[in-house]
Amino acid sequence: MSLDSVVTKELKRVLDSYISDDVEVDKILERPRNSSFGDFSFPTFSFAKIKRKSPNEIANEIVELIDKSLFKEISIVNGYINFSVLREKPSQDLLSLVNKEKLNFANNDFGKGRNVTIDMSSPNIAKPMSMGHLRSTVIGNALSNIEKKCGYNPIKINFLGDWGTQFGKLLAAYKMWGDKEKVEQDPIENLLKLYVRFNKEAKENENLNDLGRAWFKKLEDGDEEAKSLWEWFRKVSIQRFEEIYKDLDIDFDLYDGEAFYNDKMGAVIDTLKEKKLLKVSQGAQVVDLSDEGFENPVLIIRSDGASLYTTRDLAAAIYRKKKFNSVKSIYVVGSEQKQHFDELKSVLNKMGYEWAKEIVYVPFGLITFNGKKLSTREGRVVLLNDVLDKAYKLSLKQIEEKNPTLDKKDDVAHQVGYGAVVFHDLKNDRMENFDFKLDEVVQFEGDTGPYVQYTNARSQSILRKSQELNISVKDYKNIFEEDTAFAIIKLLDQYPTIVKQAEKNYEPSIIAKYSIQLAKSFNHYYKNVRILVEDDELYTRLQLVKAVSYVLQDSLSLLGIKAPEQM
Ligand code: ARG
């Protein structure tokens, strides 16, 4: 039973007779940030109209009817009823529950084992993985963990960008200026250079674009040379992406890129034709969505017969629904693609697929670099490997300074360095744009991943040291009247709600922010109270430390971040 339930139950009982309307107490009840306003606060303003009384009068009348023995204290301030709850019993119950369920605490079964697909990461071959793709990767991975905690069966899909007219340009560029040896040595860097040069020269020489289109046509028609070069570009690109996925310890259930859908688009086009949705416009085939408020029609087949990104996404959506029968299909893709996903949904809807409404587009904000947008086409990229590598080195340096005798220093440095990068990405609301500054990302103090990791390592170290002590009393004592201890209890009590909110809003930052709060709260307690003292309350204090550690570990793991035991 959670802490607020005593309050909601009693309020419901009283309000049933006081206001005969059904009152959704749990929706109105607040948790004041400042604990001098109690643990829970109930505003009475919404009843003023019905009762024709001032909020304070109403509050007084309600409090009259409340069974005071259920609470530690009740006060009325400016129309709010402030409740301080009895601490001992619920705190003990909560600690027993957390320490029994361990990392499964706050699991729920909303999903009932049903499938959810998550389209995530999806970088484009022959280009470095961008910061935007990193965002998609880590947000998608966190969402997958959160969905799983809520009882769903997540299926992570990497929709590799391995098809499209840009590969015609790349093939043309390679044929003109490419150097096999160079590409073999450092594939992505050199393929990118070719692509950038092509786009630059094409600005002055329109013929180049025709050449690019011709090469893409060859590729679509299965030309041997075009195909084997493309396969080579694809292979070396995937090798590089996998290094990053390995570093981040992220894997995929399905690795079907856009090209996988080449032979599945025909059926989509047939259906579109059958339903009379395809129209010819300037030689191209389009779907008209003007009745749904879209300004321009959606291009399905270009006038030269080439397919488009949307065409492949349509085929992929239909294929996935058939294969996985998922109840939700999540797409973690930057906010600049909003229109694409609106169109995708509308076309599927027009085709008569009921499940189009189950498509959940999860956008995220833009990362700028020194105030500028990154653009692979212009060669302005931040190399992810460099970022991860630098973060690792900085964290190794810190460990060398602070804890030179630490076991497995190198592993821990990876976990902390990558943890810093991932946490930095997840700690703000995903729609927030941010300017990328490497030095900021690898900060280890303040609201950072390493701070949470460090707090967990501190709790682990306390638990290790406690093994040398004599724990004479092995049942709970009431340590919870001390406010820093009870502040922790209140946060632990909220964790199940936090998990649900993160799932409902597809917002990993809710977990990240919570973990910072819990870590701060624990560090207050740590400063305030001597934990490792052989007295009657030692057992209870250790139960509290243990519960904090489980929840910190679990929240880090939901974010896809490791929790080293020592650092
Ligand atoms: N490869 C695309 C890009 O980098 C992202 C693909 C997102 N997923 C999708 N199903 N459209 O912009």
Coordinates of C-alpha atoms and ligand atoms in Angstrom, one line a residue:
M1 CA 0.0 0.0 0.0
S2 CA 1.6 3.3 -1.0
L3 CA 1.9 6.3 1.2
D4 CA -0.9 8.3 -0.5
S5 CA -3.4 5.6 -0.1
V6 CA -4.3 6.4 3.5
V7 CA -4.9 10.0 2.5
T8 CA -7.0 9.2 -0.6
K9 CA -9.0 6.5 1.2
E10 CA -9.9 8.7 4.1
L11 CA -10.6 11.7 1.8
K12 CA -12.9 9.6 -0.4
R13 CA -14.8 8.4 2.6
V14 CA -15.4 11.9 3.9
L15 CA -16.1 13.5 0.5
D16 CA -18.7 10.8 -0.4
S17 CA -21.0 12.3 2.1
Y18 CA -19.7 15.9 2.1
I19 CA -19.9 16.3 -1.7
S20 CA -22.2 13.7 -3.2
D21 CA -20.4 14.0 -6.6
D22 CA -17.7 11.5 -7.4
V23 CA -14.4 13.2 -6.6
E24 CA -11.3 11.9 -8.2
V25 CA -9.2 12.5 -5.2
D26 CA -6.0 10.9 -6.5
K27 CA -6.0 13.3 -9.4
I28 CA -6.4 16.4 -7.2
L29 CA -4.0 15.4 -4.5
E30 CA -0.6 17.1 -4.7
R31 CA 2.8 16.3 -3.4
P32 CA 4.3 19.6 -2.1
R33 CA 8.0 20.1 -2.9
N34 CA 8.4 21.8 0.4
S35 CA 7.7 19.3 3.1
S36 CA 6.7 22.0 5.6
F37 CA 3.4 21.9 3.7
G38 CA 3.0 18.2 4.7
D39 CA 3.5 15.1 2.6
F40 CA 0.3 15.5 0.6
S41 CA -1.8 18.5 0.0
F42 CA -5.4 18.7 -1.0
P43 CA -6.8 21.9 -2.6
T44 CA -10.4 22.6 -2.0
F45 CA -11.0 25.5 -4.5
S46 CA -12.9 23.3 -7.0
F47 CA -15.7 22.8 -4.4
A48 CA -16.2 26.5 -3.6
K49 CA -18.9 26.9 -6.3
I50 CA -21.0 23.9 -5.2
K51 CA -20.7 24.7 -1.6
R52 CA -21.0 28.5 -1.9
K53 CA -18.3 28.8 0.8
S54 CA -14.7 30.0 0.9
P55 CA -12.0 27.3 0.3
N56 CA -10.8 27.7 3.9
E57 CA -14.3 27.2 5.3
I58 CA -14.7 24.1 3.2
A59 CA -11.3 22.8 4.3
N60 CA -12.3 23.3 7.9
E61 CA -15.5 21.3 7.4
I62 CA -13.7 18.5 5.7
V63 CA -11.0 18.3 8.4
E64 CA -13.8 18.1 11.0
L65 CA -15.0 14.9 9.4
I66 CA -11.6 13.2 9.1
D67 CA -10.4 10.5 11.5
K68 CA -7.3 12.3 12.8
S69 CA -5.8 9.2 14.4
L70 CA -4.9 8.1 10.9
F71 CA -2.4 10.9 10.5
K72 CA 0.6 12.5 12.1
E73 CA -0.6 16.0 11.5
I74 CA -3.2 17.9 9.5
S75 CA -3.1 21.6 8.8
I76 CA -5.1 24.1 6.7
V77 CA -3.2 26.8 4.7
N78 CA -4.9 29.0 2.1
G79 CA -7.6 26.6 1.1
Y80 CA -5.3 23.6 1.1
I81 CA -5.5 20.7 3.5
N82 CA -2.0 19.6 4.3
F83 CA -1.5 16.0 5.5
S84 CA 1.6 14.6 7.2
V85 CA 1.3 10.9 7.3
L86 CA 2.2 8.4 10.0
R87 CA 5.6 7.2 9.0
E88 CA 6.7 4.1 10.8
K89 CA 4.4 1.3 9.5
P90 CA 4.2 2.4 5.8
S91 CA 8.0 3.0 5.7
Q92 CA 8.7 -0.5 7.0
D93 CA 6.3 -2.1 4.6
L94 CA 7.8 -0.2 1.7
L95 CA 11.4 -1.2 2.5
S96 CA 10.3 -4.8 2.9
L97 CA 8.6 -4.7 -0.4
V98 CA 11.5 -3.1 -2.3
N99 CA 14.1 -5.4 -0.8
K100 CA 11.9 -8.4 -1.5
E101 CA 11.2 -7.5 -5.1
K102 CA 14.7 -6.0 -5.7
L103 CA 15.1 -4.9 -9.4
N104 CA 11.5 -6.0 -10.1
F105 CA 10.1 -3.4 -7.7
A106 CA 7.7 -1.1 -9.7
N107 CA 7.2 -3.6 -12.5
N108 CA 3.7 -3.6 -13.8
D109 CA 1.7 -5.7 -16.2
F110 CA 0.0 -3.2 -18.5
G111 CA 1.5 -4.8 -21.5
K112 CA 0.3 -8.4 -20.7
G113 CA 3.1 -9.7 -22.8
R114 CA 1.9 -8.1 -26.0
N115 CA 4.3 -7.0 -28.7
V116 CA 5.5 -3.4 -29.3
T117 CA 7.8 -2.6 -32.2
I118 CA 10.4 0.2 -31.7
D119 CA 11.9 1.7 -34.8
M120 CA 15.1 3.2 -33.6
S121 CA 18.7 4.2 -34.5
S122 CA 18.3 3.7 -38.2
P123 CA 21.5 5.4 -39.4
N124 CA 22.3 5.8 -43.1
I125 CA 25.0 3.7 -44.6
A126 CA 28.1 5.3 -46.1
K127 CA 27.8 8.1 -43.6
P128 CA 29.0 8.4 -40.0
M129 CA 26.4 7.8 -37.4
S130 CA 25.2 11.3 -36.3
M131 CA 24.4 12.7 -32.9
G132 CA 20.8 12.5 -34.0
H133 CA 21.0 8.8 -34.6
L134 CA 22.7 8.5 -31.2
R135 CA 19.7 10.2 -29.7
S136 CA 17.3 7.8 -31.5
T137 CA 19.4 4.9 -30.4
V138 CA 19.6 5.7 -26.7
I139 CA 16.0 7.0 -26.4
G140 CA 14.7 3.9 -28.3
N141 CA 16.7 1.6 -26.1
A142 CA 15.5 3.3 -22.9
L143 CA 11.9 3.1 -24.2
S144 CA 12.4 -0.6 -24.9
N145 CA 13.5 -1.1 -21.3
I146 CA 10.6 0.9 -19.9
E147 CA 8.0 -0.9 -22.1
K148 CA 9.5 -4.2 -20.9
K149 CA 9.2 -3.1 -17.2
C150 CA 5.5 -2.4 -18.0
G151 CA 4.9 -5.9 -19.2
Y152 CA 5.2 -5.4 -23.0
N153 CA 7.4 -7.4 -25.3
P154 CA 9.5 -4.8 -27.1
I155 CA 11.0 -5.6 -30.5
K156 CA 13.8 -3.3 -31.5
I157 CA 14.1 -2.6 -35.2
N158 CA 17.0 -0.9 -37.0
F159 CA 15.6 0.5 -40.2
L160 CA 19.0 1.1 -41.8
G161 CA 18.9 3.8 -44.4
D162 CA 20.5 1.7 -47.2
W163 CA 18.4 2.7 -50.2
G164 CA 17.5 5.8 -52.0
T165 CA 18.7 8.3 -54.7
Q166 CA 21.6 9.4 -52.6
F167 CA 23.3 6.0 -53.3
G168 CA 23.0 6.8 -57.0
K169 CA 25.1 9.9 -56.3
L170 CA 27.5 8.0 -54.2
L171 CA 28.0 5.4 -56.9
A172 CA 28.5 8.1 -59.5
A173 CA 31.0 9.9 -57.3
Y174 CA 32.9 6.7 -56.6
K175 CA 33.1 5.8 -60.2
M176 CA 34.5 9.3 -61.0
W177 CA 36.9 9.9 -58.1
G178 CA 36.9 6.9 -55.9
D179 CA 40.0 5.1 -54.6
K180 CA 39.4 1.5 -53.6
E181 CA 42.4 1.4 -51.2
K182 CA 41.4 4.6 -49.4
V183 CA 37.8 3.4 -49.0
E184 CA 39.1 0.1 -47.6
Q185 CA 41.3 1.8 -45.1
D186 CA 38.7 4.2 -43.7
P187 CA 35.4 3.5 -45.4
I188 CA 33.0 5.9 -43.8
E189 CA 35.3 8.9 -43.9
N190 CA 36.2 8.4 -47.5
L191 CA 32.7 7.6 -48.7
L192 CA 31.5 10.7 -46.9
K193 CA 34.1 12.8 -48.6
L194 CA 33.0 11.5 -52.0
Y195 CA 29.4 12.3 -51.2
V196 CA 30.2 15.8 -50.0
R197 CA 32.3 16.5 -53.1
F198 CA 29.5 15.3 -55.3
N199 CA 27.0 17.6 -53.8
K200 CA 29.3 20.6 -54.0
E201 CA 30.1 20.0 -57.6
A202 CA 26.5 19.3 -58.5
K203 CA 25.6 22.8 -57.4
E204 CA 27.5 24.1 -60.4
N205 CA 27.1 21.1 -62.8
E206 CA 23.5 20.0 -63.1
N207 CA 24.6 17.0 -65.3
L208 CA 26.0 15.4 -62.2
N209 CA 22.5 15.0 -60.7
D210 CA 21.4 13.2 -63.9
L211 CA 24.3 10.9 -63.6
G212 CA 23.4 10.2 -60.0
R213 CA 19.8 9.4 -61.0
A214 CA 21.0 7.1 -63.7
W215 CA 23.2 5.2 -61.2
F216 CA 20.3 4.8 -58.8
K217 CA 18.1 3.5 -61.7
K218 CA 20.9 1.0 -62.4
L219 CA 20.9 0.0 -58.8
E220 CA 17.1 -0.4 -58.7
D221 CA 17.2 -2.5 -61.9
G222 CA 19.8 -4.9 -60.3
D223 CA 22.8 -3.9 -62.4
E224 CA 25.7 -6.2 -61.2
E225 CA 28.4 -3.5 -60.7
A226 CA 26.1 -1.1 -59.0
K227 CA 24.8 -3.8 -56.7
S228 CA 28.2 -5.2 -55.7
L229 CA 29.5 -1.7 -54.9
W230 CA 26.4 -0.9 -52.9
E231 CA 26.8 -4.2 -51.0
W232 CA 30.4 -3.3 -50.2
F233 CA 29.4 0.2 -48.9
R234 CA 26.7 -1.4 -46.8
K235 CA 28.9 -4.1 -45.3
V236 CA 31.7 -1.7 -44.2
S237 CA 29.2 0.8 -42.8
I238 CA 27.4 -1.8 -40.7
Q239 CA 30.7 -2.9 -39.3
R240 CA 31.3 0.6 -38.0
F241 CA 27.8 1.0 -36.6
E242 CA 28.2 -2.3 -34.7
E243 CA 31.3 -1.0 -32.9
I244 CA 29.2 1.8 -31.5
Y245 CA 26.3 -0.5 -30.6
K246 CA 28.7 -2.8 -28.9
D247 CA 30.2 0.0 -26.9
L248 CA 26.7 1.1 -25.8
D249 CA 25.7 -2.6 -25.2
I250 CA 22.6 -2.1 -27.4
D251 CA 21.3 -4.8 -29.7
F252 CA 18.5 -5.2 -32.2
D253 CA 15.9 -7.8 -32.9
L254 CA 15.5 -6.9 -36.5
Y255 CA 18.1 -5.3 -38.8
D256 CA 16.0 -4.9 -41.9
G257 CA 16.9 -1.7 -43.7
E258 CA 15.1 0.1 -46.4
A259 CA 16.5 -2.1 -49.1
F260 CA 14.8 -5.1 -47.5
Y261 CA 11.5 -3.7 -48.6
N262 CA 12.4 -3.4 -52.3
D263 CA 10.4 -6.5 -53.2
K264 CA 7.6 -5.7 -50.9
M265 CA 6.6 -2.3 -52.4
G266 CA 4.9 -3.8 -55.4
A267 CA 2.1 -5.2 -53.2
V268 CA 1.7 -1.8 -51.5
I269 CA 1.3 -0.1 -54.8
D270 CA -1.2 -2.7 -56.0
T271 CA -3.3 -2.1 -52.9
L272 CA -3.1 1.7 -53.4
K273 CA -4.3 1.2 -57.0
E274 CA -7.1 -1.2 -56.0
K275 CA -8.4 1.3 -53.5
K276 CA -8.1 4.0 -56.2
L277 CA -5.8 6.1 -54.0
L278 CA -3.0 6.6 -56.6
K279 CA -3.2 9.6 -58.9
V280 CA -0.8 10.7 -61.6
S281 CA 0.7 14.1 -61.2
Q282 CA 3.4 15.4 -63.5
G283 CA 4.3 11.9 -64.4
A284 CA 4.7 10.8 -60.8
Q285 CA 2.3 8.7 -58.8
V286 CA 0.9 10.4 -55.7
V287 CA -1.7 10.0 -52.9
D288 CA -3.8 13.1 -52.5
L289 CA -4.3 13.9 -48.8
S290 CA -5.9 17.4 -49.3
D291 CA -9.1 16.2 -47.6
E292 CA -7.0 15.6 -44.4
G293 CA -5.5 19.0 -44.5
F294 CA -2.2 18.3 -46.2
E295 CA -1.0 20.9 -48.6
N296 CA 0.9 18.7 -51.0
P297 CA 0.2 15.2 -52.2
V298 CA 2.5 12.4 -51.0
L299 CA 4.9 11.1 -53.6
I300 CA 4.8 7.3 -53.9
I301 CA 6.6 6.7 -57.2
R302 CA 8.8 9.3 -59.0
S303 CA 8.3 10.1 -62.6
D304 CA 11.4 8.0 -63.4
G305 CA 9.9 5.1 -61.6
A306 CA 12.1 5.3 -58.5
S307 CA 10.6 4.5 -55.1
L308 CA 10.7 6.9 -52.2
Y309 CA 11.4 6.9 -48.4
T310 CA 7.7 7.0 -47.8
T311 CA 7.0 4.0 -50.1
R312 CA 9.5 1.9 -48.2
D313 CA 8.1 3.0 -44.9
L314 CA 4.6 2.0 -46.0
A315 CA 5.9 -1.4 -46.9
A316 CA 7.8 -1.8 -43.7
A317 CA 4.8 -0.7 -41.5
I318 CA 2.5 -3.3 -43.2
Y319 CA 5.2 -6.0 -43.0
R320 CA 5.8 -5.4 -39.3
K321 CA 2.2 -5.4 -38.4
K322 CA 1.7 -8.7 -40.1
K323 CA 4.8 -10.3 -38.7
F324 CA 4.5 -9.1 -35.0
N325 CA 0.9 -8.2 -34.6
S326 CA 2.1 -5.5 -32.3
V327 CA -0.3 -3.4 -30.3
K328 CA 1.8 -0.2 -30.7
S329 CA 4.4 0.6 -33.2
I330 CA 6.8 3.3 -32.0
Y331 CA 9.1 5.3 -34.2
V332 CA 11.9 7.2 -32.5
V333 CA 12.9 9.8 -35.1
G334 CA 13.9 13.4 -35.0
S335 CA 11.2 16.1 -34.9
E336 CA 12.2 17.3 -38.4
Q337 CA 10.4 14.2 -39.8
K338 CA 7.0 15.0 -38.2
Q339 CA 5.4 15.6 -41.6
H340 CA 6.7 12.3 -43.0
F341 CA 5.1 10.4 -40.1
D342 CA 1.9 12.3 -40.3
E343 CA 1.7 11.4 -44.0
L344 CA 2.6 7.8 -43.4
K345 CA -0.2 7.5 -40.8
S346 CA -2.7 9.2 -43.1
V347 CA -1.9 7.0 -46.1
L348 CA -2.1 3.8 -44.0
N349 CA -5.4 5.1 -42.7
K350 CA -6.8 5.8 -46.1
M351 CA -5.7 2.3 -47.1
G352 CA -8.1 1.0 -44.5
Y353 CA -5.6 -0.2 -41.9
E354 CA -7.3 0.3 -38.6
W355 CA -4.0 -0.1 -36.8
A356 CA -2.6 3.1 -38.3
K357 CA -3.8 4.8 -35.1
E358 CA -1.4 2.6 -33.1
I359 CA 1.6 4.2 -34.7
V360 CA 3.3 6.3 -32.1
Y361 CA 5.8 8.9 -33.5
V362 CA 8.2 9.7 -30.7
P363 CA 10.1 12.8 -32.0
F364 CA 13.1 14.5 -30.3
G365 CA 14.8 17.9 -30.5
L366 CA 17.6 18.9 -32.6
I367 CA 21.2 18.9 -31.6
T368 CA 23.2 21.9 -32.9
F369 CA 26.9 22.2 -32.8
N370 CA 28.3 25.5 -31.8
G371 CA 24.9 26.9 -32.7
K372 CA 24.8 25.4 -36.1
K373 CA 22.8 22.6 -37.5
L374 CA 24.8 19.5 -38.4
S375 CA 24.6 18.4 -42.0
T376 CA 26.2 15.4 -43.4
R377 CA 25.6 16.7 -46.9
E378 CA 27.9 19.6 -46.1
G379 CA 30.3 17.5 -44.2
R380 CA 29.5 19.1 -40.8
V381 CA 29.4 16.0 -38.5
V382 CA 30.4 15.1 -35.0
L383 CA 31.9 11.7 -34.9
L384 CA 30.3 9.6 -32.4
N385 CA 33.3 7.3 -31.8
D386 CA 35.3 10.4 -30.9
V387 CA 32.8 11.5 -28.4
L388 CA 32.6 8.1 -26.8
D389 CA 36.3 7.7 -26.8
K390 CA 36.9 11.1 -25.2
A391 CA 34.3 10.4 -22.5
Y392 CA 36.0 7.1 -21.7
K393 CA 39.4 8.7 -21.4
L394 CA 38.2 11.5 -19.2
S395 CA 36.5 9.1 -16.9
L396 CA 39.7 6.9 -16.8
K397 CA 41.6 10.0 -15.8
Q398 CA 39.2 10.8 -12.9
I399 CA 39.4 7.2 -11.7
E400 CA 43.2 7.3 -11.8
E401 CA 43.1 10.4 -9.6
K402 CA 40.4 9.3 -7.1
N403 CA 40.7 5.6 -6.9
P404 CA 44.0 4.4 -8.4
T405 CA 43.8 0.9 -6.9
L406 CA 40.3 0.2 -8.3
D407 CA 39.8 -3.3 -9.8
K408 CA 39.0 -3.5 -13.5
K409 CA 39.6 0.3 -14.0
D410 CA 39.2 0.1 -17.7
D411 CA 35.8 -1.5 -17.6
V412 CA 34.5 1.0 -15.1
A413 CA 35.9 3.9 -17.1
H414 CA 33.9 2.7 -20.1
Q415 CA 30.8 2.3 -18.0
V416 CA 31.1 5.7 -16.5
G417 CA 32.2 7.5 -19.7
Y418 CA 29.5 6.1 -21.8
G419 CA 27.0 6.5 -18.9
A420 CA 27.9 10.2 -19.0
V421 CA 27.1 10.5 -22.7
V422 CA 23.9 8.5 -22.5
F423 CA 22.6 10.3 -19.4
H424 CA 23.3 13.7 -20.9
D425 CA 21.2 12.7 -23.8
L426 CA 18.3 11.4 -21.7
K427 CA 18.1 13.9 -18.8
N428 CA 16.2 16.6 -20.6
D429 CA 12.7 16.4 -22.1
R430 CA 13.3 14.7 -25.4
M431 CA 11.8 17.6 -27.4
E432 CA 14.2 20.1 -26.0
N433 CA 16.9 21.2 -28.5
F434 CA 20.4 21.5 -27.2
D435 CA 23.7 22.7 -28.3
F436 CA 26.3 20.0 -28.1
K437 CA 29.4 20.8 -26.1
L438 CA 31.6 17.9 -25.5
D439 CA 33.1 19.3 -22.3
E440 CA 29.6 19.6 -20.9
V441 CA 28.7 16.1 -21.8
V442 CA 31.5 14.6 -19.9
Q443 CA 31.0 16.6 -16.7
F444 CA 31.0 14.3 -13.8
E445 CA 29.5 16.6 -11.3
G446 CA 26.0 18.1 -11.0
D447 CA 23.0 16.4 -12.6
T448 CA 24.9 13.7 -14.4
G449 CA 25.0 10.0 -15.0
P450 CA 28.3 9.5 -13.1
Y451 CA 26.7 11.3 -10.1
V452 CA 24.0 8.7 -10.0
Q453 CA 26.4 5.9 -10.6
Y454 CA 28.7 7.3 -7.9
T455 CA 25.8 7.4 -5.4
N456 CA 25.0 3.8 -6.1
A457 CA 28.6 2.8 -5.7
R458 CA 28.6 4.6 -2.4
S459 CA 25.6 2.7 -1.2
Q460 CA 27.2 -0.6 -2.3
S461 CA 30.4 0.3 -0.4
I462 CA 28.3 1.0 2.8
L463 CA 26.7 -2.4 2.4
R464 CA 30.1 -4.1 1.9
K465 CA 31.5 -2.5 5.0
S466 CA 28.5 -3.4 7.0
Q467 CA 29.4 -7.0 6.7
E468 CA 32.1 -6.5 9.3
L469 CA 29.7 -5.1 11.8
N470 CA 27.7 -6.8 14.4
I471 CA 24.0 -6.4 13.7
S472 CA 22.4 -7.3 17.0
V473 CA 18.8 -6.3 16.4
K474 CA 17.3 -7.7 13.2
D475 CA 14.0 -6.0 13.1
Y476 CA 12.8 -2.5 12.1
K477 CA 13.2 0.5 14.3
N478 CA 11.5 3.8 13.7
I479 CA 14.3 5.8 12.1
F480 CA 11.7 7.5 9.8
E481 CA 10.9 10.5 12.1
E482 CA 14.2 11.9 10.9
D483 CA 13.3 14.0 7.8
T484 CA 16.1 13.0 5.5
A485 CA 15.3 9.3 6.0
F486 CA 11.6 9.9 5.3
A487 CA 12.4 12.0 2.3
I488 CA 14.0 8.9 0.8
I489 CA 11.0 6.8 1.6
K490 CA 8.7 9.3 -0.1
L491 CA 10.8 9.0 -3.3
L492 CA 11.0 5.3 -3.2
D493 CA 7.2 5.2 -2.8
Q494 CA 6.8 7.3 -6.0
Y495 CA 9.0 5.0 -8.2
P496 CA 6.1 2.9 -9.6
T497 CA 4.2 6.0 -10.6
I498 CA 7.4 7.5 -12.2
V499 CA 7.8 4.3 -14.3
K500 CA 4.2 4.5 -15.5
Q501 CA 4.5 8.2 -16.3
A502 CA 7.7 7.6 -18.3
E503 CA 5.9 4.8 -20.3
K504 CA 2.8 6.8 -20.9
N505 CA 4.7 9.8 -22.2
Y506 CA 7.5 7.9 -23.9
E507 CA 9.8 10.1 -21.9
P508 CA 13.0 8.5 -20.4
S509 CA 13.9 11.9 -18.9
I510 CA 11.2 11.3 -16.2
I511 CA 13.3 8.4 -15.0
A512 CA 16.6 10.3 -15.4
K513 CA 15.3 13.3 -13.4
Y514 CA 13.9 11.0 -10.7
S515 CA 17.2 9.1 -10.3
I516 CA 19.0 12.5 -9.7
Q517 CA 16.5 13.3 -7.1
L518 CA 16.8 10.0 -5.3
A519 CA 20.6 10.3 -5.4
K520 CA 20.5 13.8 -4.0
S521 CA 18.1 12.7 -1.3
F522 CA 20.3 9.8 -0.4
N523 CA 23.4 12.0 -0.2
H524 CA 21.6 14.4 2.2
Y525 CA 20.8 11.5 4.4
Y526 CA 24.4 10.3 4.2
K527 CA 25.7 13.6 5.3
N528 CA 23.2 13.9 8.1
V529 CA 23.2 10.4 9.7
R530 CA 26.0 8.1 10.6
I531 CA 25.0 4.8 9.0
L532 CA 27.6 2.4 10.0
V533 CA 27.2 2.5 13.8
E534 CA 26.6 -0.7 15.9
D535 CA 23.3 0.3 17.5
D536 CA 19.7 -1.0 17.5
E537 CA 18.8 0.9 14.4
L538 CA 21.7 -0.3 12.2
Y539 CA 19.5 -3.0 10.6
T540 CA 16.9 -0.5 9.5
R541 CA 19.4 2.0 8.1
L542 CA 20.9 -0.8 6.1
Q543 CA 17.6 -1.8 4.7
L544 CA 17.1 1.8 3.6
V545 CA 20.5 1.9 1.9
K546 CA 19.8 -1.4 0.2
A547 CA 16.4 -0.2 -1.1
V548 CA 18.0 3.0 -2.5
S549 CA 20.6 1.0 -4.3
Y550 CA 18.1 -1.3 -5.9
V551 CA 16.1 1.6 -7.2
L552 CA 19.1 3.5 -8.4
Q553 CA 20.4 0.4 -10.2
D554 CA 17.0 -0.2 -11.8
S555 CA 16.6 3.4 -13.0
L556 CA 20.0 3.4 -14.5
S557 CA 19.4 0.1 -16.2
L558 CA 16.1 1.4 -17.6
L559 CA 18.2 4.2 -19.2
G560 CA 20.6 1.7 -20.6
I561 CA 23.4 2.7 -18.2
K562 CA 25.6 0.3 -16.2
A563 CA 25.9 0.6 -12.4
P564 CA 29.4 -0.3 -11.4
E565 CA 29.7 -1.5 -7.8
Q566 CA 32.9 0.5 -7.2
M567 CA 34.2 3.6 -8.9
Ligands
ARG1 N1 17.4 6.7 -41.9 C1 16.5 7.8 -41.5 C2 17.3 9.0 -41.3 O1 18.5 9.0 -40.9 C3 15.7 7.5 -40.3 C4 14.8 6.4 -40.4 C5 13.7 6.4 -39.4 N2 12.8 5.3 -39.4 C6 11.8 5.2 -40.3 N3 11.1 4.1 -40.2 N4 11.6 6.1 -41.2 O2 16.8 10.1 -41.4

